[in-house]
CSV table of C-alpha atoms in Angstrom, one decimal:
chain,number,residue,atom,x,y,z
A,1,UNK,CA,263.2,98.0,89.0
A,2,UNK,CA,259.4,97.8,88.1
A,3,UNK,CA,258.5,96.2,84.9
A,4,UNK,CA,257.6,98.7,81.9
A,5,UNK,CA,253.9,99.6,81.7
A,6,UNK,CA,251.9,97.9,78.8
A,7,UNK,CA,250.1,100.9,77.3
A,8,UNK,CA,247.8,98.4,75.1
A,9,UNK,CA,247.0,96.1,78.2
A,10,UNK,CA,246.2,99.0,80.2
A,11,UNK,CA,244.0,100.6,77.7
A,12,UNK,CA,242.1,97.3,77.2
A,13,UNK,CA,241.5,97.0,81.0
A,14,UNK,CA,240.3,100.5,81.2
A,15,UNK,CA,237.9,99.7,78.2
A,16,UNK,CA,236.5,96.5,80.0
A,17,UNK,CA,236.0,98.4,83.0
A,18,UNK,CA,234.0,101.1,81.5
A,19,UNK,CA,231.9,98.6,79.5
A,20,UNK,CA,231.0,96.8,83.0
A,21,UNK,CA,230.2,100.0,84.6
A,22,UNK,CA,227.9,100.7,81.8
A,23,UNK,CA,226.4,97.4,81.9
A,24,UNK,CA,226.1,96.7,85.7
A,25,UNK,CA,226.9,99.9,87.3
A,26,UNK,CA,224.9,102.4,85.3
A,27,UNK,CA,222.5,104.7,87.4
A,28,UNK,CA,220.5,105.7,84.0
A,29,UNK,CA,217.3,103.9,85.5
A,30,UNK,CA,218.1,104.6,89.3
A,31,UNK,CA,214.8,106.7,89.5
A,32,UNK,CA,212.7,104.3,87.4
A,33,UNK,CA,210.8,101.6,88.9
A,34,UNK,CA,211.6,98.9,86.4
A,35,UNK,CA,213.4,95.7,86.4
A,36,UNK,CA,213.8,95.9,82.7
A,37,UNK,CA,215.4,99.2,82.4
A,38,UNK,CA,218.9,99.5,81.3
A,39,UNK,CA,220.9,102.3,79.6
A,40,UNK,CA,217.7,104.1,79.0
A,41,UNK,CA,218.2,107.5,80.9
A,42,UNK,CA,215.4,110.1,81.8
A,43,UNK,CA,216.5,112.2,78.8
A,44,UNK,CA,215.5,109.4,76.3
A,45,UNK,CA,212.4,108.5,78.0
A,46,UNK,CA,211.3,112.3,77.8
A,47,UNK,CA,212.3,112.6,74.2
A,48,UNK,CA,210.2,109.5,73.4
A,49,UNK,CA,207.3,110.8,75.0
A,50,UNK,CA,207.7,114.2,72.9
A,51,UNK,CA,207.8,112.1,69.8
A,52,UNK,CA,204.5,110.3,70.9
A,53,UNK,CA,203.1,113.8,71.2
A,54,UNK,CA,204.3,114.9,67.8
A,55,UNK,CA,203.2,111.9,65.9
A,56,UNK,CA,199.7,112.5,67.6
A,57,UNK,CA,199.7,116.1,66.5
A,58,UNK,CA,200.5,115.1,63.0
A,59,UNK,CA,197.6,112.7,63.0
A,60,UNK,CA,195.3,115.5,64.1
A,61,UNK,CA,196.5,117.8,61.4
A,62,UNK,CA,196.0,114.9,58.9
A,63,UNK,CA,192.5,114.3,60.3
A,64,UNK,CA,191.7,118.0,59.8
A,65,UNK,CA,192.8,117.7,56.2
A,66,UNK,CA,190.7,114.7,55.6
A,67,UNK,CA,187.5,116.3,57.4
A,68,UNK,CA,187.7,119.4,55.2
A,69,UNK,CA,188.1,117.5,52.0
A,70,UNK,CA,185.5,115.4,52.7
A,71,UNK,CA,182.9,118.3,53.3
A,72,UNK,CA,180.1,118.7,50.7
A,73,UNK,CA,182.4,121.5,49.1
A,74,UNK,CA,185.2,120.8,48.2
A,75,UNK,CA,183.7,117.2,48.2
A,76,UNK,CA,187.2,115.8,47.1
A,77,UNK,CA,187.0,112.1,48.4
A,78,UNK,CA,190.5,111.3,47.0
A,79,UNK,CA,192.2,113.9,49.1
A,80,UNK,CA,190.1,113.0,52.2
A,81,UNK,CA,191.1,109.2,51.9
A,82,UNK,CA,194.7,110.3,51.4
A,83,UNK,CA,194.9,112.2,54.6
A,84,UNK,CA,192.5,110.1,56.5
A,85,UNK,CA,195.1,107.2,55.8
A,86,UNK,CA,197.9,109.6,56.6
A,87,UNK,CA,196.0,110.4,60.1
A,88,UNK,CA,195.9,106.8,60.9
A,89,UNK,CA,199.5,106.1,60.0
A,90,UNK,CA,200.7,108.6,62.5
A,91,UNK,CA,198.5,107.5,65.1
A,92,UNK,CA,200.2,103.9,64.6
A,93,UNK,CA,203.6,105.5,64.8
A,94,UNK,CA,202.7,107.1,68.2
A,95,UNK,CA,201.3,103.7,69.5
A,96,UNK,CA,204.7,101.9,68.4
A,97,UNK,CA,206.4,104.2,70.4
A,98,UNK,CA,204.2,103.7,73.2
A,99,UNK,CA,205.1,100.0,72.9
A,100,UNK,CA,208.7,100.7,72.7
A,101,UNK,CA,208.6,103.0,75.7
A,102,UNK,CA,207.1,100.4,77.7
A,103,UNK,CA,209.8,97.6,76.2
A,104,UNK,CA,212.3,99.5,77.5
A,105,UNK,CA,211.0,100.0,81.0
A,106,UNK,CA,210.4,103.6,80.6
A,107,UNK,CA,207.3,105.6,81.6
A,108,UNK,CA,204.7,106.9,79.1
A,109,UNK,CA,203.5,110.4,79.8
A,110,UNK,CA,201.0,111.7,77.6
A,111,UNK,CA,200.7,115.5,77.3
A,112,UNK,CA,198.1,117.9,75.7
A,113,UNK,CA,198.0,117.6,71.9
A,114,UNK,CA,198.0,120.9,70.2
A,115,UNK,CA,195.1,121.7,67.8
A,116,UNK,CA,195.7,122.0,64.2
A,117,UNK,CA,196.4,125.6,63.0
A,118,UNK,CA,193.9,125.6,60.2
A,119,UNK,CA,191.1,123.8,59.2
A,120,UNK,CA,190.5,124.8,55.8
A,121,UNK,CA,192.9,125.0,52.7
A,122,UNK,CA,192.5,126.6,49.4
A,123,UNK,CA,193.2,123.9,47.3
A,124,UNK,CA,194.8,120.3,47.4
A,125,UNK,CA,198.2,121.8,46.5
A,126,UNK,CA,197.7,124.0,49.6
A,127,UNK,CA,197.1,121.0,51.7
A,128,UNK,CA,200.0,118.9,50.5
A,129,UNK,CA,202.4,121.7,50.9
A,130,UNK,CA,201.5,121.9,54.5
A,131,UNK,CA,201.8,118.0,54.7
A,132,UNK,CA,205.3,118.2,53.3
A,133,UNK,CA,206.3,120.8,55.5
A,134,UNK,CA,204.8,118.7,58.7
A,135,UNK,CA,206.6,115.5,57.0
A,136,UNK,CA,209.9,117.2,57.4
A,137,UNK,CA,209.2,118.7,60.8
A,138,UNK,CA,208.7,115.2,62.3
A,139,UNK,CA,211.5,113.9,60.2
A,140,UNK,CA,213.6,116.4,61.8
A,141,UNK,CA,212.5,115.5,65.3
A,142,UNK,CA,213.3,111.9,64.6
A,143,UNK,CA,216.7,112.8,63.6
A,144,UNK,CA,217.2,114.8,66.8
A,145,UNK,CA,216.1,111.8,68.8
A,146,UNK,CA,218.5,109.6,66.8
A,147,UNK,CA,221.4,111.7,67.8
A,148,UNK,CA,220.2,111.8,71.5
A,149,UNK,CA,220.4,108.0,71.3
A,150,UNK,CA,224.2,107.9,70.2
A,151,UNK,CA,225.1,105.6,73.3
A,152,UNK,CA,221.8,103.6,72.7
A,153,UNK,CA,222.3,101.1,69.9
A,154,UNK,CA,219.0,99.6,70.3
A,155,UNK,CA,217.0,102.8,70.1
A,156,UNK,CA,219.1,104.0,67.0
A,157,UNK,CA,218.1,100.8,65.4
A,158,UNK,CA,214.4,101.0,66.2
A,159,UNK,CA,214.3,104.3,64.7
A,160,UNK,CA,216.1,103.5,61.6
A,161,UNK,CA,214.2,100.3,61.0
A,162,UNK,CA,210.6,101.8,61.7
A,163,UNK,CA,210.7,105.3,61.0
A,164,UNK,CA,213.8,107.1,59.1
A,165,UNK,CA,213.5,105.2,55.9
A,166,UNK,CA,209.7,105.9,55.8
A,167,UNK,CA,210.2,109.4,56.5
A,168,UNK,CA,212.3,109.7,53.6
A,169,UNK,CA,210.0,108.0,51.5
A,170,UNK,CA,207.2,110.3,52.6
A,171,UNK,CA,209.0,113.3,51.8
A,172,UNK,CA,209.7,112.3,48.5
A,173,UNK,CA,206.2,111.3,47.7
A,174,UNK,CA,204.8,114.5,48.9
A,175,UNK,CA,207.4,116.6,47.2
A,176,UNK,CA,206.9,114.8,43.7
A,177,UNK,CA,202.8,115.6,44.6
A,178,UNK,CA,203.5,119.1,45.1
A,179,UNK,CA,205.9,119.6,42.2
A,180,UNK,CA,203.3,117.7,40.0
A,181,UNK,CA,200.4,119.8,41.0
A,182,UNK,CA,202.5,123.3,40.9
A,183,UNK,CA,203.0,122.4,37.2
A,184,UNK,CA,199.6,121.5,36.5
A,185,UNK,CA,198.1,124.6,38.0
A,186,UNK,CA,200.5,126.8,35.5
A,187,UNK,CA,198.4,125.1,32.7
A,188,UNK,CA,195.1,124.2,34.2
A,189,UNK,CA,194.5,124.4,37.9
A,190,UNK,CA,191.2,123.0,38.0
A,191,UNK,CA,192.3,119.9,35.8
A,192,UNK,CA,195.1,119.1,38.0
A,193,UNK,CA,193.2,119.4,41.2
A,194,UNK,CA,190.6,117.1,39.5
A,195,UNK,CA,193.3,114.4,38.4
A,196,UNK,CA,195.1,114.4,41.7
A,197,UNK,CA,191.9,113.9,43.4
A,198,UNK,CA,191.0,110.8,41.3
A,199,UNK,CA,194.8,109.5,41.5
A,200,UNK,CA,194.5,109.6,45.5
A,201,UNK,CA,191.2,108.2,45.6
A,202,UNK,CA,192.5,104.8,44.0
């Protein structure tokens, strides 16, 4: 008579086998010419490249906003500074993703950046409202990328450490600005724009 099967032991053997297959037998990097690539399939690499493009597009949009507000009219240097700084920050986000892609043995593939849909704004409130929508769009893309990396602890940790918390803070900041300016617009739109221009220029 055969000895009874130890279910717990069998489960442990299967678990160890699966982990070993993931660590040593995974074909995630089979088409990638890199010795440091591990557990980093083409889908995740493509998603990183897409996110690089999105960060650069956000940088373009903020650059367009900064350029508009630094014209002789409206000549709002506070808004211009805020949006130029935001443009630089988005470009730094893209560069951090480039560095990450290379660190994992992936391949950076840059694609054409879509031009901003507008180059003029009716007011600072109009631009900040667009900026809030843009940050929410970028944040959703990062959340989708985080979901895609559900079996990649390193990528999830990278996104949580360098992007997700910062996105929440940016969205909160912009939402506050939009709400304050909307309230000021009811009482004195011109004064509200002036005060915010001064505030953002500091």
